[in-house]
Amino acid sequence: MVISNLEKYKNCFVEAFALADGAQAESLKYQSIQEWDSVGHMALMALLEDNFGILLDTDDIIDFASYEAGKEILRKYDVAM
Amino acid sequence: MLLHEKTAIITGTNRGIGLATLEAFAANGAKVYAHARRETPDFLALINDISRMYGIEIWPVCFDLTDYDAMKQKMKEIAASKRSIDILVNNAGAVADSSSFLMTSVEKMKAVFEVNFFAQMALSQYVARMMMRNKRAGMSIVNVASAAGIDGDPAQVEYSASKAALIGATKKLAIELNGYNIRVNAVAPGVTDTDMVSAMDEGLMRRTLEKTVMNRKAQTGEIAGAILFLASGLSSFMTGQVLRVDGGM
Ligand SMILES: NC(=O)c1ccc[n+]([C@@H]2O[C@H](COP(=O)([O-])OP(=O)(O)OC[C@H]3O[C@@H](n4cnc5c(N)ncnc54)[C@H](OP(=O)(O)O)[C@@H]3O)[C@@H](O)[C@H]2O)c1
């Protein structure tokens, strides 16, 4: 089964923050839940880098403030969703 | 073989302490990304010789540390190679022409900080993130600071201050990266026989060495030995430390 970039993206949130399902990820912002603190943030970044085979710029890690903002940032790395 | 199965990135390996560290790591079984500012035929021949001598892989990685775009590109290439990085040695460093504090422009201070501090921080961020993803045991970052960063002498203000900044960062990174199995330590060499001190005033050199118990310059291998120790499992219970290697000050 081919899994879309959007699914992969959501799954990173599910795994990083131990969410019940991907739908919960869509409204998330940095520090909007306990799990998305600075440690959780770096875990999410590591999962995204692993899953999409990219190395994020430090500025993009800092700007990655929400689920939606992250989609825009990944576009810069040719990850279309 | 203290570094068997380990992969390291060492900066400034074309000469001086960096070259001695590359040899010490190769002799102890590490695979190495050998950094230099420029990919010259001489540098490629040098790492080729070391690679053959010890039967280990050495890959050149060349960029000016102050060129952040080039640094990013090279780190992306290393990340794409999927080789796990275990060790980073922030060795490359620069010193400006001799001048007193009151005769040193802030621009000149910033230029030295750029190489000796900010570039090391940027590189450490990239490499620490790669290390975090590896989740391997026994990872280590070694920063090459200086006794001048503790004593304020014999180097100029911007050099001493940049090395003091690196020591401060060493302690903070040790705390922040401990959760990822990354130890962070520094060596603080005294006067070492490299090009860096070749232009040092003779009187200042003599007075500096006379303050030490051994009253001589270090050889590069003597500093490399301390770096090897901090990079290896022999120092597994040390983090956030500054190891003076100074002939007894
Ligand atoms: N020698 C001493 O007495 C002494 C004492 C205490 C601490 N240290 C520290 O030990 C470290 C190694 O110094 P060393 O004595 O071996 O000096 P060195 O022989 O002058 O070597 C310095 C190394 O750093 C590299 N480098 C400098 N600026 C760079 C830049 N912008 N981009 C990329 N590479 C750059 C040099 O590359 P190029 O060859 O291209 O210039 C060279 O490989 C330094 O951090 C130094 O501060 C030295």
Coordinates of C-alpha atoms and ligand atoms in Angstrom, one line a residue:
Chain A
M1 CA 0.0 0.0 0.0
V2 CA 1.4 3.4 -1.0
I3 CA 1.0 5.9 1.9
S4 CA 0.6 9.6 1.0
N5 CA 2.9 12.3 2.2
L6 CA 0.0 13.7 4.2
E7 CA -0.5 10.4 6.0
K8 CA 3.2 10.1 6.7
Y9 CA 3.2 13.7 8.0
K10 CA 0.2 12.9 10.3
N11 CA 1.8 9.7 11.5
C12 CA 4.9 11.6 12.7
F13 CA 2.6 13.6 15.0
V14 CA 0.8 10.5 16.2
E15 CA 4.1 8.8 17.0
A16 CA 5.9 11.9 18.5
F17 CA 3.0 12.8 20.8
A18 CA 1.3 9.4 21.3
L19 CA -2.0 10.7 19.8
A20 CA -5.0 8.4 19.5
D21 CA -5.4 9.2 15.8
G22 CA -4.2 11.5 13.0
A23 CA -7.3 13.7 13.1
Q24 CA -6.1 15.0 16.5
A25 CA -2.9 16.3 14.9
E26 CA -4.6 18.8 12.6
S27 CA -5.4 21.5 15.2
L28 CA -2.1 21.2 17.1
K29 CA 0.2 24.1 17.8
Y30 CA 3.6 24.2 19.6
Q31 CA 2.9 23.9 23.4
S32 CA -0.8 23.5 22.8
I33 CA -0.5 20.0 24.5
Q34 CA 1.9 18.9 27.2
E35 CA 3.6 16.4 24.8
W36 CA 4.5 19.1 22.3
D37 CA 7.2 20.8 24.5
S38 CA 10.8 21.5 23.4
V39 CA 11.8 17.8 23.8
G40 CA 8.7 16.6 21.9
H41 CA 9.4 19.2 19.2
M42 CA 12.9 17.7 18.6
A43 CA 11.4 14.2 18.5
L44 CA 8.9 15.3 15.9
M45 CA 11.6 17.0 13.8
A46 CA 13.7 13.7 14.0
L47 CA 10.7 11.7 12.8
L48 CA 10.0 14.1 9.9
E49 CA 13.6 14.0 8.9
D50 CA 13.7 10.2 9.0
N51 CA 10.4 9.7 7.2
F52 CA 11.0 12.2 4.4
G53 CA 14.8 11.8 4.1
I54 CA 15.6 15.5 4.7
L55 CA 17.7 17.6 7.1
L56 CA 15.7 20.6 8.3
D57 CA 17.3 24.0 8.7
T58 CA 17.6 25.3 12.2
D59 CA 15.4 28.4 11.2
D60 CA 12.7 26.0 10.0
I61 CA 12.8 24.0 13.2
I62 CA 12.3 27.3 15.1
D63 CA 9.4 28.4 12.8
F64 CA 7.6 25.0 12.9
A65 CA 4.9 26.4 15.2
S66 CA 1.9 24.3 14.2
Y67 CA 0.7 21.4 12.2
E68 CA -0.4 23.8 9.4
A69 CA 2.9 25.8 9.5
G70 CA 4.8 22.6 9.2
K71 CA 3.1 21.6 6.0
E72 CA 4.2 24.9 4.4
I73 CA 7.8 24.4 5.7
L74 CA 8.0 20.9 4.3
R75 CA 7.0 22.3 0.9
K76 CA 10.4 24.0 0.8
Y77 CA 11.9 20.5 0.9
D78 CA 9.9 19.3 -2.0
V79 CA 7.4 17.4 0.2
A80 CA 4.1 18.3 -1.3
M81 CA 0.9 17.5 0.6
Chain B
M1 CA 41.1 0.1 19.3
L2 CA 39.3 2.7 21.4
L3 CA 37.0 3.8 18.6
H4 CA 36.2 0.6 16.8
E5 CA 32.8 0.8 14.9
K6 CA 32.6 4.6 15.6
T7 CA 32.3 7.3 13.0
A8 CA 33.6 10.8 13.7
I9 CA 33.6 14.2 12.2
I10 CA 36.8 16.2 12.9
T11 CA 37.2 19.8 11.8
G12 CA 40.5 21.3 10.6
T13 CA 42.2 18.1 9.9
N14 CA 44.7 19.4 7.2
R15 CA 47.3 20.4 9.8
G16 CA 48.2 20.9 13.5
I17 CA 46.1 19.4 16.3
G18 CA 43.3 18.4 13.8
L19 CA 45.7 16.3 11.7
A20 CA 47.2 14.6 14.8
T21 CA 43.6 13.9 16.0
L22 CA 42.7 12.4 12.6
E23 CA 45.7 10.1 12.9
A24 CA 44.9 9.1 16.5
F25 CA 41.3 8.3 15.6
A26 CA 42.3 6.3 12.5
A27 CA 44.9 4.4 14.5
N28 CA 42.0 3.5 16.9
G29 CA 39.7 2.2 14.3
A30 CA 37.3 5.1 13.7
K31 CA 35.9 6.0 10.3
V32 CA 36.3 9.7 9.9
Y33 CA 34.7 12.6 8.0
A34 CA 37.9 14.7 7.7
H35 CA 37.0 18.4 7.4
A36 CA 39.2 21.0 5.8
R37 CA 38.5 24.5 4.5
R38 CA 39.6 23.5 1.0
E39 CA 39.6 20.3 -1.0
T40 CA 43.2 20.5 -2.3
P41 CA 45.1 17.6 -4.0
D42 CA 47.5 17.7 -1.0
F43 CA 44.7 17.2 1.4
L44 CA 43.2 14.4 -0.5
A45 CA 46.6 12.7 -0.8
L46 CA 47.1 13.2 3.0
I47 CA 43.9 11.5 4.0
N48 CA 44.4 8.8 1.4
D49 CA 47.7 7.9 3.0
I50 CA 46.3 7.8 6.5
S51 CA 43.3 5.8 5.3
R52 CA 45.6 3.2 3.7
M53 CA 48.0 3.1 6.6
Y54 CA 45.3 2.2 9.1
G55 CA 42.9 0.4 6.7
I56 CA 39.9 2.6 7.6
E57 CA 37.6 4.8 5.6
I58 CA 38.2 8.6 5.6
W59 CA 35.9 10.9 3.6
P60 CA 36.8 14.5 2.9
V61 CA 34.3 17.2 3.8
C62 CA 35.4 20.6 2.8
F63 CA 33.9 24.0 3.5
D64 CA 34.8 27.3 5.1
L65 CA 33.3 27.2 8.6
T66 CA 31.9 30.7 8.2
D67 CA 30.0 29.7 5.0
Y68 CA 26.8 28.5 6.6
D69 CA 25.2 27.6 3.3
A70 CA 28.1 25.3 2.4
M71 CA 28.1 23.8 5.9
K72 CA 24.3 23.0 5.6
Q73 CA 24.9 21.4 2.2
K74 CA 27.7 19.2 3.5
M75 CA 25.7 18.2 6.6
K76 CA 22.8 17.3 4.3
E77 CA 25.1 15.0 2.3
I78 CA 26.3 13.3 5.5
A79 CA 22.8 12.9 6.7
A80 CA 21.8 11.4 3.3
S81 CA 24.6 8.9 3.5
K82 CA 22.8 7.3 6.5
R83 CA 26.0 6.7 8.3
S84 CA 25.5 7.1 12.1
I85 CA 27.7 9.8 13.6
D86 CA 29.1 9.0 17.0
I87 CA 31.7 11.7 17.6
L88 CA 32.2 15.4 16.7
V89 CA 35.5 17.1 17.3
N90 CA 35.2 20.9 17.0
N91 CA 38.9 21.5 16.5
A92 CA 39.3 24.2 13.7
G93 CA 40.0 27.6 15.2
A94 CA 41.5 30.9 14.3
V95 CA 43.5 33.6 16.0
A96 CA 43.8 37.2 14.8
D97 CA 47.0 39.3 14.6
S98 CA 48.3 40.3 18.0
S99 CA 46.8 43.5 19.4
S100 CA 45.8 44.8 22.9
F101 CA 42.2 45.1 24.0
L102 CA 42.1 48.9 23.5
M103 CA 43.5 48.5 20.0
T104 CA 41.1 45.7 18.8
S105 CA 38.0 46.7 16.8
V106 CA 34.7 45.0 17.6
E107 CA 34.6 43.8 14.0
K108 CA 37.9 41.9 14.5
M109 CA 36.5 40.4 17.7
K110 CA 33.3 39.3 15.8
A111 CA 35.4 37.7 13.1
V112 CA 37.3 35.5 15.6
F113 CA 34.0 34.6 17.4
E114 CA 32.5 33.7 14.1
V115 CA 35.0 30.8 13.6
N116 CA 35.8 29.9 17.2
F117 CA 32.2 30.0 18.5
F118 CA 29.3 30.6 16.2
A119 CA 30.4 28.2 13.5
Q120 CA 31.1 25.5 16.1
M121 CA 27.6 26.1 17.5
A122 CA 25.9 25.8 14.1
L123 CA 27.9 22.7 13.3
S124 CA 27.1 21.1 16.7
Q125 CA 23.4 21.7 16.1
Y126 CA 23.4 19.8 12.8
V127 CA 25.5 17.0 14.2
A128 CA 23.7 16.7 17.5
R129 CA 20.5 16.3 15.6
M130 CA 21.9 13.5 13.5
M131 CA 23.2 11.9 16.6
M132 CA 19.8 12.2 18.4
R133 CA 18.2 10.3 15.5
N134 CA 20.8 7.5 15.7
K135 CA 20.0 6.7 19.3
R136 CA 23.4 5.0 19.7
A137 CA 25.2 4.5 23.0
G138 CA 28.4 6.4 23.9
M139 CA 28.2 9.5 21.6
S140 CA 30.5 12.4 22.3
I141 CA 31.3 15.9 21.3
V142 CA 34.8 17.3 22.1
N143 CA 35.4 21.0 21.8
V144 CA 39.0 22.2 21.4
A145 CA 39.0 25.3 23.7
S146 CA 42.3 26.7 25.1
A147 CA 44.0 27.4 28.4
A148 CA 43.7 31.0 27.3
G149 CA 39.9 30.7 27.6
I150 CA 40.4 30.0 31.4
D151 CA 43.5 32.1 32.2
G152 CA 43.0 35.0 29.7
D153 CA 46.6 34.6 28.6
P154 CA 48.7 34.4 26.4
A155 CA 46.3 35.1 23.5
Q156 CA 44.4 38.3 22.6
V157 CA 41.1 39.2 24.2
E158 CA 38.8 38.0 21.3
Y159 CA 40.6 34.6 21.2
S160 CA 40.5 34.1 25.0
A161 CA 36.8 35.3 25.1
S162 CA 35.7 33.1 22.2
K163 CA 37.3 30.0 23.9
A164 CA 35.7 31.0 27.2
A165 CA 32.4 31.1 25.3
L166 CA 33.1 27.6 23.9
I167 CA 33.7 26.4 27.5
G168 CA 30.4 27.9 28.6
A169 CA 28.6 26.2 25.8
T170 CA 30.3 22.9 26.6
K171 CA 28.8 22.9 30.0
K172 CA 25.3 23.9 28.8
L173 CA 25.3 21.4 25.9
A174 CA 26.4 18.7 28.3
I175 CA 23.2 19.3 30.3
E176 CA 20.9 19.6 27.3
L177 CA 22.2 16.7 25.3
N178 CA 22.7 14.2 28.1
G179 CA 19.1 12.9 27.5
Y180 CA 20.2 11.8 24.1
N181 CA 23.4 9.8 25.3
I182 CA 25.7 12.6 24.0
R183 CA 28.5 13.6 26.3
V184 CA 30.1 17.1 25.7
N185 CA 33.5 17.9 27.0
A186 CA 36.4 20.3 26.1
V187 CA 40.1 20.2 26.1
A188 CA 42.1 23.3 27.0
P189 CA 45.5 23.0 25.5
G190 CA 48.4 25.1 26.5
V191 CA 51.0 26.3 24.0
T192 CA 51.2 23.6 21.3
D193 CA 53.7 23.4 18.5
T194 CA 51.6 24.3 15.5
D195 CA 51.5 27.1 12.9
M196 CA 49.1 28.9 15.2
V197 CA 51.8 29.9 17.6
S198 CA 54.6 30.3 15.0
A199 CA 54.1 34.1 15.0
M200 CA 54.0 34.4 18.8
D201 CA 56.3 37.0 20.3
E202 CA 59.4 35.2 21.6
G203 CA 59.4 36.9 25.0
L204 CA 55.8 36.1 25.5
M205 CA 56.4 32.5 24.5
R206 CA 59.3 32.1 26.9
R207 CA 57.4 33.7 29.8
T208 CA 54.3 31.6 29.1
L209 CA 56.3 28.3 29.0
E210 CA 58.2 29.3 32.1
K211 CA 54.9 29.4 34.1
T212 CA 54.4 25.7 33.4
V213 CA 56.0 22.8 35.3
M214 CA 57.3 21.1 32.1
N215 CA 58.5 24.4 30.5
R216 CA 58.0 23.3 26.9
K217 CA 55.4 23.4 24.1
A218 CA 53.0 20.4 23.7
Q219 CA 53.4 18.2 20.7
T220 CA 50.2 17.9 18.7
G221 CA 49.9 14.1 19.5
E222 CA 49.8 15.0 23.2
I223 CA 46.6 17.1 22.6
A224 CA 45.2 14.5 20.3
G225 CA 45.6 11.9 23.0
A226 CA 43.4 13.9 25.4
I227 CA 40.8 14.4 22.6
L228 CA 40.8 10.7 21.9
F229 CA 40.2 10.0 25.6
L230 CA 37.2 12.3 25.8
A231 CA 35.8 10.9 22.6
S232 CA 36.1 7.3 23.7
G233 CA 34.4 5.2 26.3
L234 CA 37.3 5.6 28.6
S235 CA 35.7 8.9 29.7
S236 CA 32.1 7.5 29.9
F237 CA 31.4 9.1 33.3
M238 CA 32.6 12.6 32.2
T239 CA 30.5 15.3 30.7
G240 CA 30.6 19.1 30.9
Q241 CA 34.3 19.0 31.8
V242 CA 37.3 21.0 30.6
L243 CA 40.4 19.0 30.6
R244 CA 43.6 21.1 30.8
V245 CA 46.5 19.7 28.8
D246 CA 49.0 22.4 29.5
G247 CA 52.3 20.9 30.9
G248 CA 51.2 21.8 34.4
M249 CA 50.2 25.4 34.9
Ligands
LIG1 N1 48.5 25.8 19.0 C1 48.2 26.1 20.2 O1 49.1 26.6 21.0 C2 46.8 26.0 20.7 C3 46.5 26.2 22.1 C4 45.2 26.1 22.6 C5 44.2 25.8 21.7 N2 44.4 25.6 20.4 C6 43.3 25.4 19.5 O2 43.5 24.1 18.8 C7 42.8 24.1 17.6 C8 43.7 23.7 16.5 O3 44.7 24.7 16.3 P1 46.1 24.4 15.8 O4 47.1 24.8 16.8 O5 46.2 23.0 15.2 O6 46.1 25.5 14.6 P2 46.5 25.5 13.1 O7 47.6 24.6 12.8 O8 46.6 27.0 12.8 O9 45.2 24.9 12.5 C9 43.9 25.5 12.5 C10 42.9 24.7 11.7 O10 41.7 25.4 11.7 C11 41.3 25.6 10.3 N3 40.4 26.7 10.2 C12 40.6 28.0 10.7 N4 39.7 28.8 10.2 C13 38.8 28.1 9.5 C14 37.7 28.4 8.7 N5 37.1 29.6 8.7 N6 37.1 27.4 8.0 C15 37.6 26.1 8.0 N7 38.7 25.8 8.7 C16 39.3 26.8 9.4 C17 42.6 25.7 9.6 O11 42.3 25.5 8.2 P3 43.3 26.2 7.1 O12 44.6 25.3 7.1 O13 42.6 26.2 5.8 O14 43.6 27.6 7.6 C18 43.4 24.6 10.2 O15 43.0 23.3 9.7 C19 42.2 25.5 17.5 O16 40.8 25.6 17.9 C20 43.1 26.3 18.4 O17 42.4 27.5 18.8 C21 45.7 25.7 19.9

